[in-house]
Short mmCIF file of C-alpha atoms in Angstrom, two decimals:
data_model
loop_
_atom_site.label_atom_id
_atom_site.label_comp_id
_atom_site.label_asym_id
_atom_site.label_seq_id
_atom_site.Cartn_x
_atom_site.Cartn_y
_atom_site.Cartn_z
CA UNK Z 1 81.99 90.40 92.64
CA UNK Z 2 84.36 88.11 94.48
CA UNK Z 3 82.94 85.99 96.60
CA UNK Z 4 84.84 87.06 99.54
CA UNK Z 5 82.14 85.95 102.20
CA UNK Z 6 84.87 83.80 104.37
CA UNK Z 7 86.21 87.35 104.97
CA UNK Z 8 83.76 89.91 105.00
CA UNK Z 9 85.59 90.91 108.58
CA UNK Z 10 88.81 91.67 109.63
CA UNK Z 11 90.39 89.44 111.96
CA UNK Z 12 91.73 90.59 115.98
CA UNK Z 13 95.08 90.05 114.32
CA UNK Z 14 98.28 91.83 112.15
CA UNK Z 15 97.64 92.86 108.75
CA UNK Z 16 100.23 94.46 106.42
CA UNK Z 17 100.23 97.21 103.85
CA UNK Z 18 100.56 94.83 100.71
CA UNK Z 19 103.23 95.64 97.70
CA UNK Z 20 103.86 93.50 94.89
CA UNK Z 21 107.24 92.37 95.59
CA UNK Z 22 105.65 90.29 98.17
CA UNK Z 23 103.45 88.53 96.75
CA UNK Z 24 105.30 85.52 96.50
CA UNK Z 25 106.13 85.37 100.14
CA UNK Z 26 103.55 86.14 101.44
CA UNK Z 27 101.77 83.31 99.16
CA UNK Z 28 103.96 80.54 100.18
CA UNK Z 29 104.38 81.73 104.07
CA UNK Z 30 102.60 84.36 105.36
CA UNK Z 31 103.92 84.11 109.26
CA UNK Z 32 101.72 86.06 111.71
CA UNK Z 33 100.03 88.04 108.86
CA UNK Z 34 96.24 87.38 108.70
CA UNK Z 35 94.94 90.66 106.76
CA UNK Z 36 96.21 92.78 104.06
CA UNK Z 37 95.81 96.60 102.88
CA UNK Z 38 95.64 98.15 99.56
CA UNK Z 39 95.64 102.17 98.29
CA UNK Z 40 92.71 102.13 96.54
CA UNK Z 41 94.11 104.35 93.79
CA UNK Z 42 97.26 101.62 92.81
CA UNK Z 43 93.90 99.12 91.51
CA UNK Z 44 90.90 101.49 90.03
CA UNK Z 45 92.05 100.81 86.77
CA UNK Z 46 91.43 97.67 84.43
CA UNK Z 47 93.18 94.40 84.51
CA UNK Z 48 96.69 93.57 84.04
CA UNK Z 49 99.23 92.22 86.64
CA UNK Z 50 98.20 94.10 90.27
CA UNK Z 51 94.42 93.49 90.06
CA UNK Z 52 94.97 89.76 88.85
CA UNK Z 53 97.10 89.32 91.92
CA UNK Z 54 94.55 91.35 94.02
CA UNK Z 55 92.20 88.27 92.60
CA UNK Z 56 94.47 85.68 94.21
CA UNK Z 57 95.14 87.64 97.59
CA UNK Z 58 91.58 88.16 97.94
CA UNK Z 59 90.46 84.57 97.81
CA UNK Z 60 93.07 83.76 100.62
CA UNK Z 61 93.67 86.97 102.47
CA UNK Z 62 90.70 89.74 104.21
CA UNK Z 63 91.33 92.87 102.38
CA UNK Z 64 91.03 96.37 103.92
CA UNK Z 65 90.93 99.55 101.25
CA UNK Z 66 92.87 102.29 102.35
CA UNK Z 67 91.99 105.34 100.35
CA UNK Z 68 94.28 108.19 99.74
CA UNK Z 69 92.95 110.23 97.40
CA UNK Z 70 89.31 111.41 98.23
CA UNK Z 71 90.28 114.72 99.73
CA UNK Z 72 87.62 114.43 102.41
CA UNK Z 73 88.57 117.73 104.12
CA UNK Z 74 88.83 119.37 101.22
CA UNK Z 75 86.81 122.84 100.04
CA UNK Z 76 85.84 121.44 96.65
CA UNK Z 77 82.61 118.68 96.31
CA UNK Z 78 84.31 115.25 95.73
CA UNK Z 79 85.31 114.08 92.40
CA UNK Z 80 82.34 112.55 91.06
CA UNK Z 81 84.72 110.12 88.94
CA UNK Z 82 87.43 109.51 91.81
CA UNK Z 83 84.40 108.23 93.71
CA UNK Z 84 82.61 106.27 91.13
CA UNK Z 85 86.05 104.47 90.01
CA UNK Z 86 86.04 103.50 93.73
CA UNK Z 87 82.69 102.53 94.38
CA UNK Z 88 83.62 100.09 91.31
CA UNK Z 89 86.70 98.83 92.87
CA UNK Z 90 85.01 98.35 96.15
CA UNK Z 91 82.00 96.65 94.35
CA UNK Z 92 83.62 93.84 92.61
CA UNK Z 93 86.57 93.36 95.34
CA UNK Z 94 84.03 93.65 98.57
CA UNK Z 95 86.66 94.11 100.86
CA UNK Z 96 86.34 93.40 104.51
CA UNK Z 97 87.00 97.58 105.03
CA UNK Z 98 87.15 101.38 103.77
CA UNK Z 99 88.79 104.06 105.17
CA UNK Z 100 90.27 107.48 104.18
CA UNK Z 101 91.74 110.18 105.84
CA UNK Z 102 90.71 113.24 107.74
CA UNK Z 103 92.53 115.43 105.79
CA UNK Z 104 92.45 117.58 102.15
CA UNK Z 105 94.95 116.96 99.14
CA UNK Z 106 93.10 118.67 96.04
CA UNK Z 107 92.80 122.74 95.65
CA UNK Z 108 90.71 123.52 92.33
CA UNK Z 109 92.17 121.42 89.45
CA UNK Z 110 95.11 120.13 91.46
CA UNK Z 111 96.22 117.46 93.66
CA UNK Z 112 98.89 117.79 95.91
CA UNK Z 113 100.98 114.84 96.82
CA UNK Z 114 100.52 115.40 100.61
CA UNK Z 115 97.80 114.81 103.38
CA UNK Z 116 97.36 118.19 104.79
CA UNK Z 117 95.07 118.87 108.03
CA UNK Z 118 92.24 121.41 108.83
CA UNK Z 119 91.25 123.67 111.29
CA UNK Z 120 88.65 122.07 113.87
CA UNK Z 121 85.39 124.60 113.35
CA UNK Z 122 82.07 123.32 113.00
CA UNK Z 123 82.01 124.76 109.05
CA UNK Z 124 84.65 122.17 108.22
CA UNK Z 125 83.24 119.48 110.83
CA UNK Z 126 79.21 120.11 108.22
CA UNK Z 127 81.63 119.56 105.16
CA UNK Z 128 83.56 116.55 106.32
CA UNK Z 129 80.34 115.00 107.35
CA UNK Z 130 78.60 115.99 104.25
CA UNK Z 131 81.46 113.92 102.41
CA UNK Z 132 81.69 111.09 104.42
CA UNK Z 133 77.64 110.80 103.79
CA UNK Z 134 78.14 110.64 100.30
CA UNK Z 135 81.52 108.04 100.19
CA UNK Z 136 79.15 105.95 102.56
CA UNK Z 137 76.55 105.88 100.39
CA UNK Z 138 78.06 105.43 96.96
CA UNK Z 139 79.92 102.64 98.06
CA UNK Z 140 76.82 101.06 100.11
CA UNK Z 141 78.87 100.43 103.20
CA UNK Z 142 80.39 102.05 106.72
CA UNK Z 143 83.85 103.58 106.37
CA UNK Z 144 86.44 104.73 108.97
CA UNK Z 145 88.13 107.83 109.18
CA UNK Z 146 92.33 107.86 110.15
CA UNK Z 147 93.41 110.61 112.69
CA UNK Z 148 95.95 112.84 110.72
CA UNK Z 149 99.95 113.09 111.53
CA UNK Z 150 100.14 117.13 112.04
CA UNK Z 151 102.98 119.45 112.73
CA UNK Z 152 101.08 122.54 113.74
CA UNK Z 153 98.09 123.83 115.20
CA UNK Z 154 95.21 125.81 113.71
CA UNK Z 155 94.88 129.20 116.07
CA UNK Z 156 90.83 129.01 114.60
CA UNK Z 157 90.04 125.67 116.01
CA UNK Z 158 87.05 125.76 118.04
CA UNK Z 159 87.42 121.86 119.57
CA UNK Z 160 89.96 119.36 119.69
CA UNK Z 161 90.92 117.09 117.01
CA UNK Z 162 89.62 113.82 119.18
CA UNK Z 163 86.18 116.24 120.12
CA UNK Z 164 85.82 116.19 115.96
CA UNK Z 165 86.49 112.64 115.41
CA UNK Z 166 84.46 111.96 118.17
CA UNK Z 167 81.24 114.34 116.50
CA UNK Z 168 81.53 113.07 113.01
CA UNK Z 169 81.33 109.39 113.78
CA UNK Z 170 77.77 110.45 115.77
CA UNK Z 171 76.66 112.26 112.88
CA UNK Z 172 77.76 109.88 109.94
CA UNK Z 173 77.88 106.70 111.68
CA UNK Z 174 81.09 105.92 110.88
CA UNK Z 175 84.04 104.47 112.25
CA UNK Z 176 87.28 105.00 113.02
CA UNK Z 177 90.58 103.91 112.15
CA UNK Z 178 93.16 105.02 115.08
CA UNK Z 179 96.81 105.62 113.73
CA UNK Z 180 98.95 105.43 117.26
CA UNK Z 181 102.27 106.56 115.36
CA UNK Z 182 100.40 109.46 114.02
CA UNK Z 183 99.48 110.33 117.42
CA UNK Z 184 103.34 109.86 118.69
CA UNK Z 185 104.09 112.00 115.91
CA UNK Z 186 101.41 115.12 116.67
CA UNK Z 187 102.07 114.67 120.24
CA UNK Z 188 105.93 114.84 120.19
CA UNK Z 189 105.78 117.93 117.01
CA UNK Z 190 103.49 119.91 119.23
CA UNK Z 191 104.81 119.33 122.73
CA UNK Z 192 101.46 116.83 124.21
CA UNK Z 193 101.32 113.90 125.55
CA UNK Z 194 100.22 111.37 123.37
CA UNK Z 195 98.43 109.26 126.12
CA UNK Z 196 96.07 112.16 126.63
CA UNK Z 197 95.36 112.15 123.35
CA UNK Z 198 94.57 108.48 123.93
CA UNK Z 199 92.62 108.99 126.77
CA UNK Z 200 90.03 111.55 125.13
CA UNK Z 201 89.65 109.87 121.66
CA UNK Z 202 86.60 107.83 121.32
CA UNK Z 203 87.95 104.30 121.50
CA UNK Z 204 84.87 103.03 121.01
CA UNK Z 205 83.97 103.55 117.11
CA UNK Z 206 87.83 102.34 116.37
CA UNK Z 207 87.81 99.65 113.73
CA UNK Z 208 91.63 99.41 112.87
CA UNK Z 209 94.78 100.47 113.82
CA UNK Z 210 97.50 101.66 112.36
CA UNK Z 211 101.52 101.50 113.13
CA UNK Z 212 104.11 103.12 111.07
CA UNK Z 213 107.80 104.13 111.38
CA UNK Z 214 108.77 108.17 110.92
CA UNK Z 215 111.58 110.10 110.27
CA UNK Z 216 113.25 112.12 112.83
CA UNK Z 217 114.67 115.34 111.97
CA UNK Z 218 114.97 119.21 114.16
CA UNK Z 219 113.47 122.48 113.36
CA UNK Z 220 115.35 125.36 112.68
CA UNK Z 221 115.39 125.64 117.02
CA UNK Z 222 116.81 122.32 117.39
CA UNK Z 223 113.66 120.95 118.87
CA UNK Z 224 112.67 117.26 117.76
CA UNK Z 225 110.38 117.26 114.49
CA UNK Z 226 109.01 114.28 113.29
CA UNK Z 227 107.76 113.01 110.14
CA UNK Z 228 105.25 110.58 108.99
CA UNK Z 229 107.21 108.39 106.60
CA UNK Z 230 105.87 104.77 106.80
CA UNK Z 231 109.57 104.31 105.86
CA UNK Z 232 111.55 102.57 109.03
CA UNK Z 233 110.49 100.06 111.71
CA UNK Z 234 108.01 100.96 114.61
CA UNK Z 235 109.64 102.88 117.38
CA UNK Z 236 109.78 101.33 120.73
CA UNK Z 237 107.78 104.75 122.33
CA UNK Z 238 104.64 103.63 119.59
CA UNK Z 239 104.57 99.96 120.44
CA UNK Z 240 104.46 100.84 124.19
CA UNK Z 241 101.47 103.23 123.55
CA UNK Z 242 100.02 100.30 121.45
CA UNK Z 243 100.10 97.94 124.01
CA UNK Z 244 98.64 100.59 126.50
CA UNK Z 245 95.94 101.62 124.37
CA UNK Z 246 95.01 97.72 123.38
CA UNK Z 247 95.31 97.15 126.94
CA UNK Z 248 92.59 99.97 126.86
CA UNK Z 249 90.25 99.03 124.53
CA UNK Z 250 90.68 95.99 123.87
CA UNK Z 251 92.38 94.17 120.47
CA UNK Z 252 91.81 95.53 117.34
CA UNK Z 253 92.77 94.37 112.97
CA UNK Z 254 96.28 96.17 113.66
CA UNK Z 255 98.06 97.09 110.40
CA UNK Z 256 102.01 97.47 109.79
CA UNK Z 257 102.78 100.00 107.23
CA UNK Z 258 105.81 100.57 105.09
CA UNK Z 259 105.80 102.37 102.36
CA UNK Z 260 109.09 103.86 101.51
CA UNK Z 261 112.18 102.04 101.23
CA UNK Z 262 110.27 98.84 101.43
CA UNK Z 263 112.32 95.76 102.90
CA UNK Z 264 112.16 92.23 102.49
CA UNK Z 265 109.42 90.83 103.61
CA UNK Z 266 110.83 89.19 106.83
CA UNK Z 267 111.04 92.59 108.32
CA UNK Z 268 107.79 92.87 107.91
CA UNK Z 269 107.00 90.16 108.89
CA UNK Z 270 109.02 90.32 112.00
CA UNK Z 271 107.03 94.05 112.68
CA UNK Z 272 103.91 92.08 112.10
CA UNK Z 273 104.92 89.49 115.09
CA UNK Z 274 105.36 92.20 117.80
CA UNK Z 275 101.80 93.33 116.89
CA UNK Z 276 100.64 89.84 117.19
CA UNK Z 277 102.57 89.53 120.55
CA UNK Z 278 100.50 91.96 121.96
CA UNK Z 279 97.35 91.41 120.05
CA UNK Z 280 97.32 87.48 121.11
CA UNK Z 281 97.05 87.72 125.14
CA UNK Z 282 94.15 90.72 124.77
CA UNK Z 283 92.04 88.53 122.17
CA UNK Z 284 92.26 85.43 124.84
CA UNK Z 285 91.69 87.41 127.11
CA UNK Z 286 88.72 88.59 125.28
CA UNK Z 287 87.60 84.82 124.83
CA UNK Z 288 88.19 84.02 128.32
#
């Protein structure tokens, strides 16, 4: 294990999601960055280049592991080896977080290259929990759970997405990890308002947030339709409900995420110090 004890939290600060082509950068000047993310499935394998620079950013940086791939919503029991790969990774790297997705990607022997929702019903809230029991206690620690992106709504719902959230952190003990853009983007594809949504989710088990760019396309009635992309800047409608929702609760280990069409890393960089700009005042304030 790497003896990661200086940062066995995540700091009231920016993070970034990290890729490669960084990692000189961010090495010799990391700007308002103070955390980094990694998809757990680019480092369960063994040695070579990305985990010997995963090393190196671990003795410097708090790491948070963002899975991708666990299919917590999902029909099918978890893959015993998908789990025990990352209960290795998270073993030897003992990163300052965990979290996954509320959502299902695998459908017998396949996986789909997607993060797909689920209908709200209290047969998928016993499986969800069931899973996040058994991630928690193969890898020995609390995880967080990400609100989805969705486009439509499931007529057999029986609750709300933030009355589910809200029910499986009670019953696992988890947290969660609040993605505002995801909200913008659910809110504006299915005609809510996203500071509702903000207003009913259960602030406090949030651990981390997330902020991403999305695409912006029209359905076939001409009607905005947005997609999750982590592929553009943040919005100016996302930051606003960022700073209203930190305003709310209070500052939280914020994450930037880009993942298509990466830029150079003073974009990021720059992203990273609007989060800080906002994050800064509300952790003084917090001090005060």
């Amino acid at each position: 294990m790497l003896d990661t004890t200086a940062h066995e939290t995540l700091p009231l600060a920016p993070g970034v999601g990290y890729k490669p082509q960084h990692f000189a950068a961010i090495m010799a000047d990391p700007g308002p960055v103070r955390w980094l993310e990694v998809h757990a499935e680019n480092y369960m394998g063994d040695g070579g280049r990305p985990l010997a620079q995963l090393r190196h950013l671990a003795e410097r940086f708090p790491i948070s592991v963002h899975g991708v791939g666990l299919s917590i919503g999902g029909e099918a029991p978890l893959d015993r080896d998908h789990l025990t790969r990352l209960a290795h990774l998270v073993g030897w790297l003992n990163p300052a977080s965990f979290s996954e997705h509320l959502a299902w990607s695998t459908h017998d022997t396949a996986f789909l290259n997607d993060l797909l929702p689920l209908p709200y019903t209290e047969t998928t809230l016993d499986r969800v929990t069931s899973h996040i029991d058994q991630v928690q206690e193969a890898l020995g620690r609390r995880m967080l759970l990400e609100n989805p992106s969705t486009y439509l709504a499931f007529v057999e719902s029986e609750m709300s997405e933030t009355d589910f959230l809200r029910e499986i952190a009670r019953r696992t003990g988890c947290g969660l990890l609040l993605d505002v853009n995801n909200v913008f983007v659910s809110a504006t594809n299915q005609k809510t308002d996203p500071r509702d949504y903000i207003a009913e989710f259960p602030l406090e088990h949030v651990g981390e947030v997330h902020l991403g760019g999305h695409d912006e396309q029209e359905d076939e009635h001409g009607a905005p339709l947005l997609i999750d992309s982590h592929g553009a800047e943040v919005v100016d409608p996302v930051w606003t409900l960022y700073a209203e929702t930190i305003a709310a609760m209070g500052p939280r280990p914020s994450l930037i995420e880009w993942d298509t069409d990466v830029p150079e890393w003073p974009v990021l960089a720059a992203e990273a110090e609007r989060a800080a700009a906002i994050l800064t005042p509300a952790r003084q304030a917090l001090l005060s």
